[in-house]
Amino acid sequence: MSQQQHYDVAVVGLGALGSAAAFYAAHKGAKVIAFEQFELGHVRGASHDTSRIVRTSYEAPQYVALAKSAYKDWADVEKASGQQLLSITGGVVFLPKGGPLLARDFAQSLDANQVPYELLNSAQVAQRWPQFKIADTVDVVYTPDTGIAHASRSVAAMTGLARNRGATILEKTTVEYVKPKRYGGGGGVVVGTTKGAFHADKVILATDAWTNKLLAPLNASIPLSIMQEQITYFKPANPDTFEPAHFPVWIWHADPCFYGFPSYGEPTIKAGRDQANNYMTPEQRTFVHSPQLLQQLTSFMDGFIPDKDRQALRTVTCQYTITPDRQFIISPLVEHPDIILGLGAAHGFKFAPAIGRILAELAIDGRTTDDISKFGIPPVNAKL
């Protein structure tokens, strides 16, 4: 194997997490190679389309802390790329009484991290945003730092920054195996691809739904559920009332859970159900949306944001990869510590620069100052 094929860090998968990891590893001065099995910016994973929610409003303090770090990292990416990637709109989380989450849990987590917020009742919501119709039995958490990340533009910016800092980016290159070199003597990992084999001291797997394919030959596995989800863009009767100055990002945190956006780049609003459990594998994915899920979403929207003249314009599918309790994975493999996993459990985009930076720190420095104790490798038999 030639010297030119040896790298400090190899990154597999160039969605949001992988592109961020490649950027930060290259930014730290490492010799980086990164692989994407499809074309850059493809629509087969979970990092495409226009918008993703960014927020600190979580019920667990570890997520709030990581989100605070992510905002700083987003600012670094914006400065380095010369692009505005975030639009801050403010956001509300609706928590029906008797639901799975409590407003006090959000308040305690936000307080622990000194993040500003407000607790609102239905009357206060109606006064600020009359577009919503909610009952008196719903608690509401408002965070002014909530907003929108431009999804595809952000991934392209981070991939471009990685390349500009010297990373070798190989698209349309399938990684067929990762093999710890100690099997054949020495350290590091051999990465076998459709364009040849490469050696790296550390490998970062940001491979989402394809993770277990690469782990199986290592006698390792992560409990994952994979499903096709969908969002719909609606045209309101009066688009002006849904501009970000007049309407926030929102999450209806119940079972089922829904979420949505103000107008963003076009006179539409985007909404979807979170985790509809439409199970599949990447090979089985049809990209055809479910009329039943669209009807469920439309029915919810009719009661929650009444607008008799609203029209559904288009529905876009995406892929969810869910871990037990939807916990992130940011950790080396226990048996193969030169292989580091990054998995966002279908809510990681908002954290992408922070997770990418941490993955790069683990690969290059062997440690990070961020608290990732919550984000280890789940046991194989963990309940999904």
mmCIF file of N, CA and C in Angstrom, residues 232-344:
data_model
loop_
_atom_site.group_PDB
_atom_site.id
_atom_site.type_symbol
_atom_site.label_atom_id
_atom_site.label_comp_id
_atom_site.label_asym_id
_atom_site.label_seq_id
_atom_site.Cartn_x
_atom_site.Cartn_y
_atom_site.Cartn_z
ATOM 1 N N THR A 232 -44.725 17.556 4.311
ATOM 2 C CA THR A 232 -45.544 18.155 3.254
ATOM 3 C C THR A 232 -45.425 19.672 3.311
ATOM 4 N N TYR A 233 -45.354 20.265 2.133
ATOM 5 C CA TYR A 233 -45.387 21.718 1.994
ATOM 6 C C TYR A 233 -46.817 22.132 1.653
ATOM 7 N N PHE A 234 -47.346 23.051 2.460
ATOM 8 C CA PHE A 234 -48.699 23.561 2.272
ATOM 9 C C PHE A 234 -48.656 25.026 1.834
ATOM 10 N N LYS A 235 -49.593 25.406 0.982
ATOM 11 C CA LYS A 235 -49.776 26.809 0.617
ATOM 12 C C LYS A 235 -50.909 27.379 1.453
ATOM 13 N N PRO A 236 -50.616 28.323 2.377
ATOM 14 C CA PRO A 236 -51.682 28.912 3.195
ATOM 15 C C PRO A 236 -52.540 29.865 2.363
ATOM 16 N N ALA A 237 -53.745 30.119 2.843
ATOM 17 C CA ALA A 237 -54.606 31.096 2.179
ATOM 18 C C ALA A 237 -53.977 32.482 2.217
ATOM 19 N N ASN A 238 -53.309 32.795 3.330
ATOM 20 C CA ASN A 238 -52.631 34.094 3.469
ATOM 21 C C ASN A 238 -51.180 33.861 3.881
ATOM 22 N N PRO A 239 -50.281 33.676 2.916
ATOM 23 C CA PRO A 239 -48.891 33.354 3.250
ATOM 24 C C PRO A 239 -48.206 34.399 4.119
ATOM 25 N N ASP A 240 -48.608 35.653 4.027
ATOM 26 C CA ASP A 240 -47.940 36.711 4.795
ATOM 27 C C ASP A 240 -48.002 36.460 6.297
ATOM 28 N N THR A 241 -49.089 35.831 6.759
ATOM 29 C CA THR A 241 -49.242 35.605 8.201
ATOM 30 C C THR A 241 -48.341 34.487 8.711
ATOM 31 N N PHE A 242 -47.658 33.802 7.799
ATOM 32 C CA PHE A 242 -46.760 32.717 8.197
ATOM 33 C C PHE A 242 -45.298 33.045 7.927
ATOM 34 N N GLU A 243 -45.020 34.311 7.643
ATOM 35 C CA GLU A 243 -43.630 34.737 7.553
ATOM 36 C C GLU A 243 -42.984 34.616 8.933
ATOM 37 N N PRO A 244 -41.650 34.404 9.009
ATOM 38 C CA PRO A 244 -40.996 34.212 10.313
ATOM 39 C C PRO A 244 -41.219 35.352 11.309
ATOM 40 N N ALA A 245 -41.469 36.541 10.825
ATOM 41 C CA ALA A 245 -41.731 37.654 11.750
ATOM 42 C C ALA A 245 -43.064 37.497 12.466
ATOM 43 N N HIS A 246 -43.939 36.634 11.919
ATOM 44 C CA HIS A 246 -45.284 36.498 12.473
ATOM 45 C C HIS A 246 -45.621 35.090 12.941
ATOM 46 N N PHE A 247 -44.694 34.142 12.728
ATOM 47 C CA PHE A 247 -45.028 32.748 13.017
ATOM 48 C C PHE A 247 -43.753 31.996 13.350
ATOM 49 N N PRO A 248 -43.773 31.163 14.400
ATOM 50 C CA PRO A 248 -42.549 30.485 14.840
ATOM 51 C C PRO A 248 -42.408 29.069 14.277
ATOM 52 N N VAL A 249 -41.239 28.502 14.457
ATOM 53 C CA VAL A 249 -41.072 27.050 14.376
ATOM 54 C C VAL A 249 -41.883 26.428 15.518
ATOM 55 N N TRP A 250 -42.489 25.268 15.272
ATOM 56 C CA TRP A 250 -43.309 24.665 16.326
ATOM 57 C C TRP A 250 -43.147 23.142 16.364
ATOM 58 N N ILE A 251 -43.363 22.586 17.556
ATOM 59 C CA ILE A 251 -43.362 21.138 17.770
ATOM 60 C C ILE A 251 -44.550 20.791 18.663
ATOM 61 N N TRP A 252 -45.357 19.853 18.226
ATOM 62 C CA TRP A 252 -46.450 19.310 19.041
ATOM 63 C C TRP A 252 -45.923 18.017 19.649
ATOM 64 N N HIS A 253 -45.506 18.084 20.920
ATOM 65 C CA HIS A 253 -44.808 16.960 21.553
ATOM 66 C C HIS A 253 -45.816 16.082 22.277
ATOM 67 N N ALA A 254 -46.440 15.205 21.515
ATOM 68 C CA ALA A 254 -47.394 14.243 22.074
ATOM 69 C C ALA A 254 -47.204 12.939 21.307
ATOM 70 N N ASP A 255 -48.145 12.063 21.402
ATOM 71 C CA ASP A 255 -48.089 10.807 20.654
ATOM 72 C C ASP A 255 -49.379 10.679 19.849
ATOM 73 N N PRO A 256 -49.340 10.950 18.529
ATOM 74 C CA PRO A 256 -48.153 11.208 17.722
ATOM 75 C C PRO A 256 -47.629 12.628 17.866
ATOM 76 N N CYS A 257 -46.385 12.785 17.424
ATOM 77 C CA CYS A 257 -45.697 14.072 17.489
ATOM 78 C C CYS A 257 -45.664 14.685 16.081
ATOM 79 N N PHE A 258 -45.928 15.994 16.014
ATOM 80 C CA PHE A 258 -45.867 16.718 14.749
ATOM 81 C C PHE A 258 -44.965 17.940 14.908
ATOM 82 N N TYR A 259 -44.517 18.478 13.805
ATOM 83 C CA TYR A 259 -43.653 19.661 13.846
ATOM 84 C C TYR A 259 -43.836 20.459 12.563
ATOM 85 N N GLY A 260 -43.427 21.742 12.596
ATOM 86 C CA GLY A 260 -43.586 22.553 11.398
ATOM 87 C C GLY A 260 -42.782 23.835 11.447
ATOM 88 N N PHE A 261 -42.827 24.552 10.323
ATOM 89 C CA PHE A 261 -41.976 25.715 10.080
ATOM 90 C C PHE A 261 -42.811 26.892 9.577
ATOM 91 N N PRO A 262 -42.318 28.100 9.797
ATOM 92 C CA PRO A 262 -42.887 29.235 9.076
ATOM 93 C C PRO A 262 -42.436 29.197 7.615
ATOM 94 N N SER A 263 -42.879 30.166 6.831
ATOM 95 C CA SER A 263 -42.423 30.263 5.451
ATOM 96 C C SER A 263 -40.901 30.411 5.431
ATOM 97 N N TYR A 264 -40.280 29.742 4.465
ATOM 98 C CA TYR A 264 -38.816 29.745 4.407
ATOM 99 C C TYR A 264 -38.396 29.616 2.950
ATOM 100 N N GLY A 265 -38.154 30.753 2.324
ATOM 101 C CA GLY A 265 -37.691 30.751 0.945
ATOM 102 C C GLY A 265 -38.786 30.658 -0.094
ATOM 103 N N GLU A 266 -40.020 30.428 0.332
ATOM 104 C CA GLU A 266 -41.155 30.360 -0.576
ATOM 105 C C GLU A 266 -42.420 30.551 0.244
ATOM 106 N N PRO A 267 -43.531 30.927 -0.368
ATOM 107 C CA PRO A 267 -44.767 31.192 0.395
ATOM 108 C C PRO A 267 -45.516 29.921 0.762
ATOM 109 N N THR A 268 -44.826 29.015 1.453
ATOM 110 C CA THR A 268 -45.425 27.776 1.923
ATOM 111 C C THR A 268 -45.076 27.587 3.389
ATOM 112 N N ILE A 269 -45.761 26.664 4.041
ATOM 113 C CA ILE A 269 -45.344 26.188 5.360
ATOM 114 C C ILE A 269 -45.120 24.684 5.255
ATOM 115 N N LYS A 270 -44.124 24.219 5.982
ATOM 116 C CA LYS A 270 -43.737 22.809 5.950
ATOM 117 C C LYS A 270 -44.117 22.164 7.273
ATOM 118 N N ALA A 271 -44.667 20.946 7.209
ATOM 119 C CA ALA A 271 -45.046 20.236 8.433
ATOM 120 C C ALA A 271 -44.915 18.739 8.202
ATOM 121 N N GLY A 272 -44.783 18.015 9.296
ATOM 122 C CA GLY A 272 -44.677 16.568 9.189
ATOM 123 C C GLY A 272 -44.936 15.905 10.523
ATOM 124 N N ARG A 273 -45.136 14.608 10.465
ATOM 125 C CA ARG A 273 -45.208 13.800 11.682
ATOM 126 C C ARG A 273 -43.823 13.252 11.963
ATOM 127 N N ASP A 274 -43.449 13.227 13.221
ATOM 128 C CA ASP A 274 -42.164 12.672 13.626
ATOM 129 C C ASP A 274 -42.334 11.198 13.984
ATOM 130 N N GLN A 275 -41.518 10.362 13.357
ATOM 131 C CA GLN A 275 -41.486 8.929 13.621
ATOM 132 C C GLN A 275 -42.858 8.269 13.432
ATOM 133 N N ALA A 276 -43.232 8.144 12.171
ATOM 134 C CA ALA A 276 -44.500 7.497 11.839
ATOM 135 C C ALA A 276 -44.375 5.981 11.749
ATOM 136 N N ASN A 277 -43.141 5.459 11.945
ATOM 137 C CA ASN A 277 -42.904 4.008 11.999
ATOM 138 C C ASN A 277 -43.280 3.294 10.698
ATOM 139 N N ASN A 278 -42.953 3.918 9.592
ATOM 140 C CA ASN A 278 -43.152 3.306 8.278
ATOM 141 C C ASN A 278 -41.879 2.520 7.947
ATOM 142 N N TYR A 279 -41.764 1.320 8.509
ATOM 143 C CA TYR A 279 -40.501 0.569 8.513
ATOM 144 C C TYR A 279 -40.108 0.077 7.122
ATOM 145 N N MET A 280 -38.804 0.037 6.876
ATOM 146 C CA MET A 280 -38.259 -0.405 5.599
ATOM 147 C C MET A 280 -36.756 -0.570 5.762
ATOM 148 N N THR A 281 -36.099 -0.913 4.679
ATOM 149 C CA THR A 281 -34.639 -0.859 4.598
ATOM 150 C C THR A 281 -34.285 0.091 3.466
ATOM 151 N N PRO A 282 -33.039 0.570 3.402
ATOM 152 C CA PRO A 282 -32.682 1.445 2.281
ATOM 153 C C PRO A 282 -32.941 0.803 0.920
ATOM 154 N N GLU A 283 -32.767 -0.504 0.839
ATOM 155 C CA GLU A 283 -32.992 -1.197 -0.426
ATOM 156 C C GLU A 283 -34.483 -1.274 -0.775
ATOM 157 N N GLN A 284 -35.336 -1.256 0.225
ATOM 158 C CA GLN A 284 -36.784 -1.358 0.000
ATOM 159 C C GLN A 284 -37.443 0.002 -0.207
ATOM 160 N N ARG A 285 -36.715 1.048 0.003
ATOM 161 C CA ARG A 285 -37.319 2.372 -0.009
ATOM 162 C C ARG A 285 -37.884 2.714 -1.393
ATOM 163 N N THR A 286 -39.117 3.212 -1.404
ATOM 164 C CA THR A 286 -39.798 3.505 -2.666
ATOM 165 C C THR A 286 -39.759 4.982 -3.038
ATOM 166 N N PHE A 287 -39.576 5.874 -2.063
ATOM 167 C CA PHE A 287 -39.639 7.319 -2.255
ATOM 168 C C PHE A 287 -41.063 7.788 -2.579
ATOM 169 N N VAL A 288 -42.025 6.884 -2.522
ATOM 170 C CA VAL A 288 -43.429 7.232 -2.751
ATOM 171 C C VAL A 288 -44.070 7.503 -1.396
ATOM 172 N N HIS A 289 -44.683 8.690 -1.244
ATOM 173 C CA HIS A 289 -45.222 9.034 0.064
ATOM 174 C C HIS A 289 -46.514 8.267 0.347
ATOM 175 N N SER A 290 -46.836 8.191 1.625
ATOM 176 C CA SER A 290 -48.022 7.479 2.087
ATOM 177 C C SER A 290 -49.230 8.420 2.093
ATOM 178 N N PRO A 291 -50.286 8.134 1.318
ATOM 179 C CA PRO A 291 -51.499 8.969 1.384
ATOM 180 C C PRO A 291 -52.140 8.957 2.768
ATOM 181 N N GLN A 292 -52.010 7.830 3.476
ATOM 182 C CA GLN A 292 -52.602 7.753 4.817
ATOM 183 C C GLN A 292 -51.912 8.711 5.783
ATOM 184 N N LEU A 293 -50.576 8.771 5.709
ATOM 185 C CA LEU A 293 -49.851 9.699 6.578
ATOM 186 C C LEU A 293 -50.136 11.151 6.194
ATOM 187 N N LEU A 294 -50.290 11.429 4.910
ATOM 188 C CA LEU A 294 -50.642 12.780 4.489
ATOM 189 C C LEU A 294 -52.017 13.164 5.017
ATOM 190 N N GLN A 295 -52.968 12.238 4.965
ATOM 191 C CA GLN A 295 -54.296 12.521 5.485
ATOM 192 C C GLN A 295 -54.257 12.748 6.993
ATOM 193 N N GLN A 296 -53.454 11.963 7.704
ATOM 194 C CA GLN A 296 -53.320 12.151 9.148
ATOM 195 C C GLN A 296 -52.750 13.528 9.470
ATOM 196 N N LEU A 297 -51.716 13.923 8.727
ATOM 197 C CA LEU A 297 -51.115 15.240 8.938
ATOM 198 C C LEU A 297 -52.108 16.349 8.608
ATOM 199 N N THR A 298 -52.811 16.209 7.499
ATOM 200 C CA THR A 298 -53.771 17.239 7.092
ATOM 201 C C THR A 298 -54.871 17.398 8.130
ATOM 202 N N SER A 299 -55.348 16.278 8.661
ATOM 203 C CA SER A 299 -56.393 16.324 9.685
ATOM 204 C C SER A 299 -55.889 17.028 10.941
ATOM 205 N N PHE A 300 -54.652 16.711 11.355
ATOM 206 C CA PHE A 300 -54.093 17.388 12.524
ATOM 207 C C PHE A 300 -53.976 18.887 12.272
ATOM 208 N N MET A 301 -53.448 19.265 11.108
ATOM 209 C CA MET A 301 -53.258 20.680 10.797
ATOM 210 C C MET A 301 -54.592 21.432 10.758
ATOM 211 N N ASP A 302 -55.648 20.776 10.287
ATOM 212 C CA ASP A 302 -56.951 21.439 10.213
ATOM 213 C C ASP A 302 -57.444 21.863 11.588
ATOM 214 N N GLY A 303 -57.128 21.082 12.616
ATOM 215 C CA GLY A 303 -57.547 21.455 13.959
ATOM 216 C C GLY A 303 -56.556 22.356 14.671
ATOM 217 N N PHE A 304 -55.279 22.192 14.397
ATOM 218 C CA PHE A 304 -54.211 22.889 15.121
ATOM 219 C C PHE A 304 -53.909 24.269 14.539
ATOM 220 N N ILE A 305 -53.901 24.357 13.212
ATOM 221 C CA ILE A 305 -53.677 25.635 12.525
ATOM 222 C C ILE A 305 -54.795 25.770 11.497
ATOM 223 N N PRO A 306 -55.992 26.131 11.921
ATOM 224 C CA PRO A 306 -57.145 26.130 11.013
ATOM 225 C C PRO A 306 -56.943 27.082 9.823
ATOM 226 N N ASP A 307 -57.262 26.590 8.632
ATOM 227 C CA ASP A 307 -57.138 27.386 7.404
ATOM 228 C C ASP A 307 -57.870 26.609 6.318
ATOM 229 N N LYS A 308 -59.153 26.933 6.107
ATOM 230 C CA LYS A 308 -59.984 26.108 5.229
ATOM 231 C C LYS A 308 -59.539 26.146 3.774
ATOM 232 N N ASP A 309 -58.762 27.165 3.395
ATOM 233 C CA ASP A 309 -58.319 27.274 2.001
ATOM 234 C C ASP A 309 -56.873 26.825 1.804
ATOM 235 N N ARG A 310 -56.282 26.216 2.833
ATOM 236 C CA ARG A 310 -54.897 25.741 2.696
ATOM 237 C C ARG A 310 -54.840 24.585 1.694
ATOM 238 N N GLN A 311 -53.758 24.540 0.908
ATOM 239 C CA GLN A 311 -53.588 23.493 -0.095
ATOM 240 C C GLN A 311 -52.283 22.743 0.149
ATOM 241 N N ALA A 312 -52.322 21.431 0.046
ATOM 242 C CA ALA A 312 -51.094 20.626 0.084
ATOM 243 C C ALA A 312 -50.459 20.663 -1.303
ATOM 244 N N LEU A 313 -49.205 21.138 -1.381
ATOM 245 C CA LEU A 313 -48.546 21.294 -2.677
ATOM 246 C C LEU A 313 -47.667 20.110 -3.042
ATOM 247 N N ARG A 314 -46.807 19.673 -2.111
ATOM 248 C CA ARG A 314 -45.903 18.561 -2.426
ATOM 249 C C ARG A 314 -45.482 17.873 -1.133
ATOM 250 N N THR A 315 -45.194 16.590 -1.257
ATOM 251 C CA THR A 315 -44.749 15.786 -0.130
ATOM 252 C C THR A 315 -43.399 15.175 -0.476
ATOM 253 N N VAL A 316 -42.461 15.275 0.456
ATOM 254 C CA VAL A 316 -41.086 14.815 0.263
ATOM 255 C C VAL A 316 -40.784 13.742 1.297
ATOM 256 N N THR A 317 -40.142 12.650 0.881
ATOM 257 C CA THR A 317 -39.794 11.584 1.813
ATOM 258 C C THR A 317 -38.345 11.732 2.282
ATOM 259 N N CYS A 318 -38.083 11.173 3.453
ATOM 260 C CA CYS A 318 -36.720 11.106 3.974
ATOM 261 C C CYS A 318 -36.580 9.808 4.768
ATOM 262 N N GLN A 319 -35.398 9.559 5.255
ATOM 263 C CA GLN A 319 -35.104 8.290 5.931
ATOM 264 C C GLN A 319 -34.749 8.547 7.386
ATOM 265 N N TYR A 320 -35.391 7.834 8.288
ATOM 266 C CA TYR A 320 -35.092 7.896 9.717
ATOM 267 C C TYR A 320 -34.327 6.641 10.116
ATOM 268 N N THR A 321 -33.303 6.809 10.922
ATOM 269 C CA THR A 321 -32.601 5.684 11.539
ATOM 270 C C THR A 321 -32.641 5.903 13.048
ATOM 271 N N ILE A 322 -33.361 5.049 13.746
ATOM 272 C CA ILE A 322 -33.695 5.269 15.155
ATOM 273 C C ILE A 322 -32.912 4.308 16.044
ATOM 274 N N THR A 323 -32.299 4.847 17.079
ATOM 275 C CA THR A 323 -31.626 4.066 18.111
ATOM 276 C C THR A 323 -32.568 3.889 19.307
ATOM 277 N N PRO A 324 -32.235 3.015 20.258
ATOM 278 C CA PRO A 324 -33.054 2.895 21.471
ATOM 279 C C PRO A 324 -33.190 4.235 22.180
ATOM 280 N N ASP A 325 -34.417 4.603 22.488
ATOM 281 C CA ASP A 325 -34.728 5.876 23.147
ATOM 282 C C ASP A 325 -34.256 7.078 22.332
ATOM 283 N N ARG A 326 -33.941 6.868 21.069
ATOM 284 C CA ARG A 326 -33.482 7.927 20.168
ATOM 285 C C ARG A 326 -32.267 8.673 20.715
ATOM 286 N N GLN A 327 -31.407 7.943 21.418
ATOM 287 C CA GLN A 327 -30.170 8.534 21.914
ATOM 288 C C GLN A 327 -29.145 8.606 20.788
ATOM 289 N N PHE A 328 -28.357 9.677 20.797
ATOM 290 C CA PHE A 328 -27.242 9.775 19.867
ATOM 291 C C PHE A 328 -26.211 8.688 20.172
ATOM 292 N N ILE A 329 -25.410 8.366 19.172
ATOM 293 C CA ILE A 329 -24.208 7.564 19.383
ATOM 294 C C ILE A 329 -23.020 8.411 18.938
ATOM 295 N N ILE A 330 -22.149 8.715 19.872
ATOM 296 C CA ILE A 330 -20.912 9.455 19.598
ATOM 297 C C ILE A 330 -19.830 8.742 20.396
ATOM 298 N N SER A 331 -19.237 7.710 19.818
ATOM 299 C CA SER A 331 -18.388 6.842 20.628
ATOM 300 C C SER A 331 -17.539 5.929 19.755
ATOM 301 N N PRO A 332 -16.335 5.607 20.210
ATOM 302 C CA PRO A 332 -15.584 4.516 19.569
ATOM 303 C C PRO A 332 -16.261 3.181 19.859
ATOM 304 N N LEU A 333 -16.064 2.222 18.968
ATOM 305 C CA LEU A 333 -16.484 0.857 19.263
ATOM 306 C C LEU A 333 -15.635 0.313 20.414
ATOM 307 N N VAL A 334 -16.249 -0.374 21.333
ATOM 308 C CA VAL A 334 -15.530 -0.890 22.497
ATOM 309 C C VAL A 334 -14.427 -1.854 22.074
ATOM 310 N N GLU A 335 -14.745 -2.777 21.190
ATOM 311 C CA GLU A 335 -13.771 -3.799 20.776
ATOM 312 C C GLU A 335 -12.810 -3.296 19.705
ATOM 313 N N HIS A 336 -13.173 -2.206 19.036
ATOM 314 C CA HIS A 336 -12.353 -1.683 17.939
ATOM 315 C C HIS A 336 -12.261 -0.163 18.076
ATOM 316 N N PRO A 337 -11.477 0.335 19.016
ATOM 317 C CA PRO A 337 -11.485 1.763 19.343
ATOM 318 C C PRO A 337 -10.976 2.678 18.241
ATOM 319 N N ASP A 338 -10.371 2.129 17.189
ATOM 320 C CA ASP A 338 -9.972 2.970 16.062
ATOM 321 C C ASP A 338 -11.136 3.277 15.127
ATOM 322 N N ILE A 339 -12.299 2.676 15.394
ATOM 323 C CA ILE A 339 -13.505 2.930 14.618
ATOM 324 C C ILE A 339 -14.480 3.692 15.509
ATOM 325 N N ILE A 340 -14.869 4.874 15.068
ATOM 326 C CA ILE A 340 -15.685 5.784 15.879
ATOM 327 C C ILE A 340 -17.023 5.987 15.182
ATOM 328 N N LEU A 341 -18.112 5.841 15.940
ATOM 329 C CA LEU A 341 -19.456 5.964 15.378
ATOM 330 C C LEU A 341 -20.057 7.325 15.692
ATOM 331 N N GLY A 342 -20.757 7.869 14.696
ATOM 332 C CA GLY A 342 -21.571 9.069 14.889
ATOM 333 C C GLY A 342 -22.940 8.839 14.291
ATOM 334 N N LEU A 343 -23.981 8.858 15.123
ATOM 335 C CA LEU A 343 -25.334 8.602 14.641
ATOM 336 C C LEU A 343 -26.303 9.523 15.369
ATOM 337 N N GLY A 344 -27.128 10.239 14.605
ATOM 338 C CA GLY A 344 -27.977 11.280 15.173
ATOM 339 C C GLY A 344 -29.399 10.883 15.465
#
